[in-house]
Amino acid sequence: MNKSVIVWNGTELPPELKRLPPGRYSVELVEDAPPLSDDEDAGIGAAIDELEAGDGIPLAKVIAEIRKTDRP
């Protein structure tokens, strides 16, 4: 299941909660993340450019590589 980020005003039930299936959930406050450094931002931009140019690695290949690695 994907994570849901919920912004709550402290009063009304957020729509993100209404969409979750029944079950048990653990909730924790997420502090604002620090901004990206210039190098991090540039690296993400370069990666997006590569993907848009078709230079990415197919997901199936990534999964196959992950499955080959030794796990503890």
PDB file of N, CA and C in Angstrom:
ATOM      1  N   MET A   1       0.842  -1.177   0.000  1.00  0.00           N
ATOM      2  CA  MET A   1       0.000   0.000   0.000  1.00  0.00           C
ATOM      3  C   MET A   1       0.886   1.239   0.000  1.00  0.00           C
ATOM      4  N   ASN A   2       0.477   2.234  -0.709  1.00  0.00           N
ATOM      5  CA  ASN A   2       1.210   3.493  -0.751  1.00  0.00           C
ATOM      6  C   ASN A   2       0.969   4.288   0.512  1.00  0.00           C
ATOM      7  N   LYS A   3       1.916   5.143   0.841  1.00  0.00           N
ATOM      8  CA  LYS A   3       1.746   6.034   1.978  1.00  0.00           C
ATOM      9  C   LYS A   3       0.805   7.158   1.594  1.00  0.00           C
ATOM     10  N   SER A   4       0.038   7.619   2.547  1.00  0.00           N
ATOM     11  CA  SER A   4      -0.825   8.777   2.339  1.00  0.00           C
ATOM     12  C   SER A   4      -0.320   9.902   3.221  1.00  0.00           C
ATOM     13  N   VAL A   5      -0.102  11.049   2.618  1.00  0.00           N
ATOM     14  CA  VAL A   5       0.290  12.217   3.393  1.00  0.00           C
ATOM     15  C   VAL A   5      -0.984  12.978   3.705  1.00  0.00           C
ATOM     16  N   ILE A   6      -1.187  13.249   4.977  1.00  0.00           N
ATOM     17  CA  ILE A   6      -2.426  13.867   5.429  1.00  0.00           C
ATOM     18  C   ILE A   6      -2.094  15.203   6.077  1.00  0.00           C
ATOM     19  N   VAL A   7      -2.756  16.239   5.623  1.00  0.00           N
ATOM     20  CA  VAL A   7      -2.644  17.553   6.259  1.00  0.00           C
ATOM     21  C   VAL A   7      -3.937  17.743   7.031  1.00  0.00           C
ATOM     22  N   TRP A   8      -3.828  17.903   8.347  1.00  0.00           N
ATOM     23  CA  TRP A   8      -5.012  17.954   9.194  1.00  0.00           C
ATOM     24  C   TRP A   8      -5.100  19.289   9.892  1.00  0.00           C
ATOM     25  N   ASN A   9      -6.278  19.897   9.871  1.00  0.00           N
ATOM     26  CA  ASN A   9      -6.480  21.179  10.537  1.00  0.00           C
ATOM     27  C   ASN A   9      -6.845  21.012  12.003  1.00  0.00           C
ATOM     28  N   GLY A  10      -6.898  19.796  12.483  1.00  0.00           N
ATOM     29  CA  GLY A  10      -7.183  19.536  13.892  1.00  0.00           C
ATOM     30  C   GLY A  10      -8.659  19.396  14.197  1.00  0.00           C
ATOM     31  N   THR A  11      -9.507  19.591  13.231  1.00  0.00           N
ATOM     32  CA  THR A  11     -10.947  19.541  13.468  1.00  0.00           C
ATOM     33  C   THR A  11     -11.659  18.584  12.511  1.00  0.00           C
ATOM     34  N   GLU A  12     -11.557  18.860  11.215  1.00  0.00           N
ATOM     35  CA  GLU A  12     -12.288  18.087  10.223  1.00  0.00           C
ATOM     36  C   GLU A  12     -11.515  16.841   9.806  1.00  0.00           C
ATOM     37  N   LEU A  13     -12.247  15.778   9.472  1.00  0.00           N
ATOM     38  CA  LEU A  13     -11.621  14.551   9.010  1.00  0.00           C
ATOM     39  C   LEU A  13     -11.074  14.762   7.601  1.00  0.00           C
ATOM     40  N   PRO A  14      -9.769  14.581   7.402  1.00  0.00           N
ATOM     41  CA  PRO A  14      -9.179  14.805   6.083  1.00  0.00           C
ATOM     42  C   PRO A  14      -9.706  13.808   5.048  1.00  0.00           C
ATOM     43  N   PRO A  15      -9.887  14.252   3.801  1.00  0.00           N
ATOM     44  CA  PRO A  15     -10.372  13.337   2.755  1.00  0.00           C
ATOM     45  C   PRO A  15      -9.428  12.157   2.527  1.00  0.00           C
ATOM     46  N   GLU A  16      -8.127  12.348   2.781  1.00  0.00           N
ATOM     47  CA  GLU A  16      -7.164  11.250   2.605  1.00  0.00           C
ATOM     48  C   GLU A  16      -7.512  10.084   3.532  1.00  0.00           C
ATOM     49  N   LEU A  17      -7.985  10.377   4.736  1.00  0.00           N
ATOM     50  CA  LEU A  17      -8.367   9.308   5.660  1.00  0.00           C
ATOM     51  C   LEU A  17      -9.622   8.599   5.190  1.00  0.00           C
ATOM     52  N   LYS A  18     -10.536   9.339   4.621  1.00  0.00           N
ATOM     53  CA  LYS A  18     -11.784   8.746   4.144  1.00  0.00           C
ATOM     54  C   LYS A  18     -11.533   7.751   3.016  1.00  0.00           C
ATOM     55  N   ARG A  19     -10.453   7.938   2.255  1.00  0.00           N
ATOM     56  CA  ARG A  19     -10.148   7.057   1.122  1.00  0.00           C
ATOM     57  C   ARG A  19      -9.391   5.795   1.535  1.00  0.00           C
ATOM     58  N   LEU A  20      -8.855   5.755   2.737  1.00  0.00           N
ATOM     59  CA  LEU A  20      -8.086   4.587   3.167  1.00  0.00           C
ATOM     60  C   LEU A  20      -9.010   3.418   3.458  1.00  0.00           C
ATOM     61  N   PRO A  21      -8.565   2.195   3.144  1.00  0.00           N
ATOM     62  CA  PRO A  21      -9.385   1.026   3.463  1.00  0.00           C
ATOM     63  C   PRO A  21      -9.382   0.794   4.980  1.00  0.00           C
ATOM     64  N   PRO A  22     -10.396   0.094   5.481  1.00  0.00           N
ATOM     65  CA  PRO A  22     -10.417  -0.215   6.915  1.00  0.00           C
ATOM     66  C   PRO A  22      -9.154  -0.963   7.309  1.00  0.00           C
ATOM     67  N   GLY A  23      -8.692  -0.743   8.503  1.00  0.00           N
ATOM     68  CA  GLY A  23      -7.496  -1.422   8.994  1.00  0.00           C
ATOM     69  C   GLY A  23      -6.875  -0.648  10.134  1.00  0.00           C
ATOM     70  N   ARG A  24      -5.734  -1.122  10.590  1.00  0.00           N
ATOM     71  CA  ARG A  24      -5.002  -0.461  11.667  1.00  0.00           C
ATOM     72  C   ARG A  24      -3.917   0.396  11.050  1.00  0.00           C
ATOM     73  N   TYR A  25      -3.761   1.596  11.561  1.00  0.00           N
ATOM     74  CA  TYR A  25      -2.780   2.528  11.016  1.00  0.00           C
ATOM     75  C   TYR A  25      -1.954   3.127  12.133  1.00  0.00           C
ATOM     76  N   SER A  26      -0.731   3.418  11.828  1.00  0.00           N
ATOM     77  CA  SER A  26       0.160   4.136  12.723  1.00  0.00           C
ATOM     78  C   SER A  26       0.347   5.529  12.136  1.00  0.00           C
ATOM     79  N   VAL A  27       0.157   6.545  12.949  1.00  0.00           N
ATOM     80  CA  VAL A  27       0.244   7.917  12.466  1.00  0.00           C
ATOM     81  C   VAL A  27       1.352   8.631  13.223  1.00  0.00           C
ATOM     82  N   GLU A  28       2.177   9.364  12.485  1.00  0.00           N
ATOM     83  CA  GLU A  28       3.223  10.160  13.129  1.00  0.00           C
ATOM     84  C   GLU A  28       3.333  11.501  12.426  1.00  0.00           C
ATOM     85  N   LEU A  29       3.706  12.505  13.167  1.00  0.00           N
ATOM     86  CA  LEU A  29       3.872  13.841  12.628  1.00  0.00           C
ATOM     87  C   LEU A  29       5.102  13.875  11.728  1.00  0.00           C
ATOM     88  N   VAL A  30       4.941  14.440  10.554  1.00  0.00           N
ATOM     89  CA  VAL A  30       6.061  14.589   9.624  1.00  0.00           C
ATOM     90  C   VAL A  30       6.484  16.048   9.658  1.00  0.00           C
ATOM     91  N   GLU A  31       7.698  16.264  10.084  1.00  0.00           N
ATOM     92  CA  GLU A  31       8.240  17.618  10.108  1.00  0.00           C
ATOM     93  C   GLU A  31       8.608  18.018   8.687  1.00  0.00           C
ATOM     94  N   ASP A  32       8.606  19.284   8.414  1.00  0.00           N
ATOM     95  CA  ASP A  32       9.013  19.740   7.087  1.00  0.00           C
ATOM     96  C   ASP A  32      10.457  19.333   6.826  1.00  0.00           C
ATOM     97  N   ALA A  33      10.668  18.776   5.661  1.00  0.00           N
ATOM     98  CA  ALA A  33      12.006  18.352   5.279  1.00  0.00           C
ATOM     99  C   ALA A  33      12.847  19.578   4.933  1.00  0.00           C
ATOM    100  N   PRO A  34      14.145  19.501   5.193  1.00  0.00           N
ATOM    101  CA  PRO A  34      15.000  20.623   4.815  1.00  0.00           C
ATOM    102  C   PRO A  34      15.033  20.760   3.301  1.00  0.00           C
ATOM    103  N   PRO A  35      15.245  21.958   2.801  1.00  0.00           N
ATOM    104  CA  PRO A  35      15.296  22.130   1.348  1.00  0.00           C
ATOM    105  C   PRO A  35      16.483  21.371   0.757  1.00  0.00           C
ATOM    106  N   LEU A  36      16.352  21.015  -0.510  1.00  0.00           N
ATOM    107  CA  LEU A  36      17.441  20.329  -1.200  1.00  0.00           C
ATOM    108  C   LEU A  36      18.612  21.282  -1.401  1.00  0.00           C
ATOM    109  N   SER A  37      19.813  20.713  -1.367  1.00  0.00           N
ATOM    110  CA  SER A  37      20.990  21.513  -1.698  1.00  0.00           C
ATOM    111  C   SER A  37      20.979  21.751  -3.208  1.00  0.00           C
ATOM    112  N   ASP A  38      21.799  22.660  -3.669  1.00  0.00           N
ATOM    113  CA  ASP A  38      21.892  22.923  -5.111  1.00  0.00           C
ATOM    114  C   ASP A  38      22.314  21.660  -5.865  1.00  0.00           C
ATOM    115  N   ASP A  39      23.258  20.907  -5.281  1.00  0.00           N
ATOM    116  CA  ASP A  39      23.720  19.670  -5.924  1.00  0.00           C
ATOM    117  C   ASP A  39      22.606  18.630  -5.992  1.00  0.00           C
ATOM    118  N   GLU A  40      21.839  18.487  -4.903  1.00  0.00           N
ATOM    119  CA  GLU A  40      20.735  17.533  -4.892  1.00  0.00           C
ATOM    120  C   GLU A  40      19.678  17.916  -5.933  1.00  0.00           C
ATOM    121  N   ASP A  41      19.344  19.188  -5.969  1.00  0.00           N
ATOM    122  CA  ASP A  41      18.350  19.673  -6.920  1.00  0.00           C
ATOM    123  C   ASP A  41      18.816  19.441  -8.357  1.00  0.00           C
ATOM    124  N   ALA A  42      20.077  19.733  -8.624  1.00  0.00           N
ATOM    125  CA  ALA A  42      20.631  19.527  -9.964  1.00  0.00           C
ATOM    126  C   ALA A  42      20.644  18.042 -10.329  1.00  0.00           C
ATOM    127  N   GLY A  43      20.964  17.184  -9.367  1.00  0.00           N
ATOM    128  CA  GLY A  43      20.986  15.743  -9.607  1.00  0.00           C
ATOM    129  C   GLY A  43      19.607  15.204  -9.955  1.00  0.00           C
ATOM    130  N   ILE A  44      18.594  15.673  -9.253  1.00  0.00           N
ATOM    131  CA  ILE A  44      17.227  15.242  -9.548  1.00  0.00           C
ATOM    132  C   ILE A  44      16.812  15.748 -10.927  1.00  0.00           C
ATOM    133  N   GLY A  45      17.159  16.986 -11.229  1.00  0.00           N
ATOM    134  CA  GLY A  45      16.846  17.533 -12.553  1.00  0.00           C
ATOM    135  C   GLY A  45      17.508  16.744 -13.660  1.00  0.00           C
ATOM    136  N   ALA A  46      18.775  16.368 -13.459  1.00  0.00           N
ATOM    137  CA  ALA A  46      19.502  15.585 -14.463  1.00  0.00           C
ATOM    138  C   ALA A  46      18.867  14.207 -14.632  1.00  0.00           C
ATOM    139  N   ALA A  47      18.451  13.599 -13.533  1.00  0.00           N
ATOM    140  CA  ALA A  47      17.815  12.279 -13.605  1.00  0.00           C
ATOM    141  C   ALA A  47      16.494  12.363 -14.365  1.00  0.00           C
ATOM    142  N   ILE A  48      15.706  13.393 -14.105  1.00  0.00           N
ATOM    143  CA  ILE A  48      14.443  13.569 -14.821  1.00  0.00           C
ATOM    144  C   ILE A  48      14.703  13.769 -16.311  1.00  0.00           C
ATOM    145  N   ASP A  49      15.713  14.574 -16.633  1.00  0.00           N
ATOM    146  CA  ASP A  49      16.062  14.794 -18.042  1.00  0.00           C
ATOM    147  C   ASP A  49      16.434  13.475 -18.727  1.00  0.00           C
ATOM    148  N   GLU A  50      17.202  12.627 -18.040  1.00  0.00           N
ATOM    149  CA  GLU A  50      17.594  11.330 -18.605  1.00  0.00           C
ATOM    150  C   GLU A  50      16.371  10.447 -18.844  1.00  0.00           C
ATOM    151  N   LEU A  51      15.458  10.421 -17.867  1.00  0.00           N
ATOM    152  CA  LEU A  51      14.247   9.614 -18.028  1.00  0.00           C
ATOM    153  C   LEU A  51      13.405  10.104 -19.192  1.00  0.00           C
ATOM    154  N   GLU A  52      13.255  11.417 -19.282  1.00  0.00           N
ATOM    155  CA  GLU A  52      12.457  11.981 -20.375  1.00  0.00           C
ATOM    156  C   GLU A  52      13.101  11.728 -21.737  1.00  0.00           C
ATOM    157  N   ALA A  53      14.426  11.587 -21.770  1.00  0.00           N
ATOM    158  CA  ALA A  53      15.135  11.310 -23.017  1.00  0.00           C
ATOM    159  C   ALA A  53      15.132   9.817 -23.351  1.00  0.00           C
ATOM    160  N   GLY A  54      14.531   9.007 -22.466  1.00  0.00           N
ATOM    161  CA  GLY A  54      14.475   7.567 -22.713  1.00  0.00           C
ATOM    162  C   GLY A  54      15.705   6.821 -22.267  1.00  0.00           C
ATOM    163  N   ASP A  55      16.535   7.451 -21.436  1.00  0.00           N
ATOM    164  CA  ASP A  55      17.770   6.819 -20.991  1.00  0.00           C
ATOM    165  C   ASP A  55      17.638   6.122 -19.645  1.00  0.00           C
ATOM    166  N   GLY A  56      16.418   5.883 -19.186  1.00  0.00           N
ATOM    167  CA  GLY A  56      16.214   5.218 -17.905  1.00  0.00           C
ATOM    168  C   GLY A  56      16.393   3.712 -18.023  1.00  0.00           C
ATOM    169  N   ILE A  57      16.408   3.055 -16.883  1.00  0.00           N
ATOM    170  CA  ILE A  57      16.510   1.600 -16.824  1.00  0.00           C
ATOM    171  C   ILE A  57      15.087   1.053 -16.649  1.00  0.00           C
ATOM    172  N   PRO A  58      14.683   0.069 -17.450  1.00  0.00           N
ATOM    173  CA  PRO A  58      13.340  -0.493 -17.304  1.00  0.00           C
ATOM    174  C   PRO A  58      13.119  -1.061 -15.901  1.00  0.00           C
ATOM    175  N   LEU A  59      11.923  -0.862 -15.379  1.00  0.00           N
ATOM    176  CA  LEU A  59      11.591  -1.313 -14.034  1.00  0.00           C
ATOM    177  C   LEU A  59      11.847  -2.807 -13.857  1.00  0.00           C
ATOM    178  N   ALA A  60      11.505  -3.596 -14.840  1.00  0.00           N
ATOM    179  CA  ALA A  60      11.715  -5.045 -14.742  1.00  0.00           C
ATOM    180  C   ALA A  60      13.183  -5.379 -14.508  1.00  0.00           C
ATOM    181  N   LYS A  61      14.084  -4.644 -15.156  1.00  0.00           N
ATOM    182  CA  LYS A  61      15.514  -4.885 -14.969  1.00  0.00           C
ATOM    183  C   LYS A  61      15.949  -4.491 -13.563  1.00  0.00           C
ATOM    184  N   VAL A  62      15.437  -3.383 -13.059  1.00  0.00           N
ATOM    185  CA  VAL A  62      15.774  -2.948 -11.701  1.00  0.00           C
ATOM    186  C   VAL A  62      15.310  -3.997 -10.698  1.00  0.00           C
ATOM    187  N   ILE A  63      14.080  -4.482 -10.858  1.00  0.00           N
ATOM    188  CA  ILE A  63      13.547  -5.494  -9.938  1.00  0.00           C
ATOM    189  C   ILE A  63      14.385  -6.768  -9.998  1.00  0.00           C
ATOM    190  N   ALA A  64      14.772  -7.176 -11.198  1.00  0.00           N
ATOM    191  CA  ALA A  64      15.607  -8.373 -11.343  1.00  0.00           C
ATOM    192  C   ALA A  64      16.936  -8.196 -10.626  1.00  0.00           C
ATOM    193  N   GLU A  65      17.535  -7.024 -10.731  1.00  0.00           N
ATOM    194  CA  GLU A  65      18.805  -6.756 -10.042  1.00  0.00           C
ATOM    195  C   GLU A  65      18.624  -6.783  -8.534  1.00  0.00           C
ATOM    196  N   ILE A  66      17.542  -6.215  -8.059  1.00  0.00           N
ATOM    197  CA  ILE A  66      17.286  -6.217  -6.611  1.00  0.00           C
ATOM    198  C   ILE A  66      17.122  -7.638  -6.100  1.00  0.00           C
ATOM    199  N   ARG A  67      16.421  -8.451  -6.847  1.00  0.00           N
ATOM    200  CA  ARG A  67      16.184  -9.841  -6.424  1.00  0.00           C
ATOM    201  C   ARG A  67      17.468 -10.669  -6.422  1.00  0.00           C
ATOM    202  N   LYS A  68      18.455 -10.273  -7.223  1.00  0.00           N
ATOM    203  CA  LYS A  68      19.726 -10.997  -7.268  1.00  0.00           C
ATOM    204  C   LYS A  68      20.617 -10.696  -6.087  1.00  0.00           C
ATOM    205  N   THR A  69      20.423  -9.548  -5.434  1.00  0.00           N
ATOM    206  CA  THR A  69      21.329  -9.160  -4.351  1.00  0.00           C
ATOM    207  C   THR A  69      21.116 -10.028  -3.137  1.00  0.00           C
ATOM    208  N   ASP A  70      22.172 -10.189  -2.357  1.00  0.00           N
ATOM    209  CA  ASP A  70      22.093 -10.963  -1.120  1.00  0.00           C
ATOM    210  C   ASP A  70      21.290 -10.179  -0.096  1.00  0.00           C
ATOM    211  N   ARG A  71      20.440 -10.881   0.565  1.00  0.00           N
ATOM    212  CA  ARG A  71      19.647 -10.254   1.626  1.00  0.00           C
ATOM    213  C   ARG A  71      20.053 -10.846   2.950  1.00  0.00           C
ATOM    214  N   PRO A  72      20.065 -10.010   3.993  1.00  0.00           N
ATOM    215  CA  PRO A  72      20.455 -10.544   5.324  1.00  0.00           C
ATOM    216  C   PRO A  72      19.475 -11.558   5.844  1.00  0.00           C
TER     217      PRO A  72
END
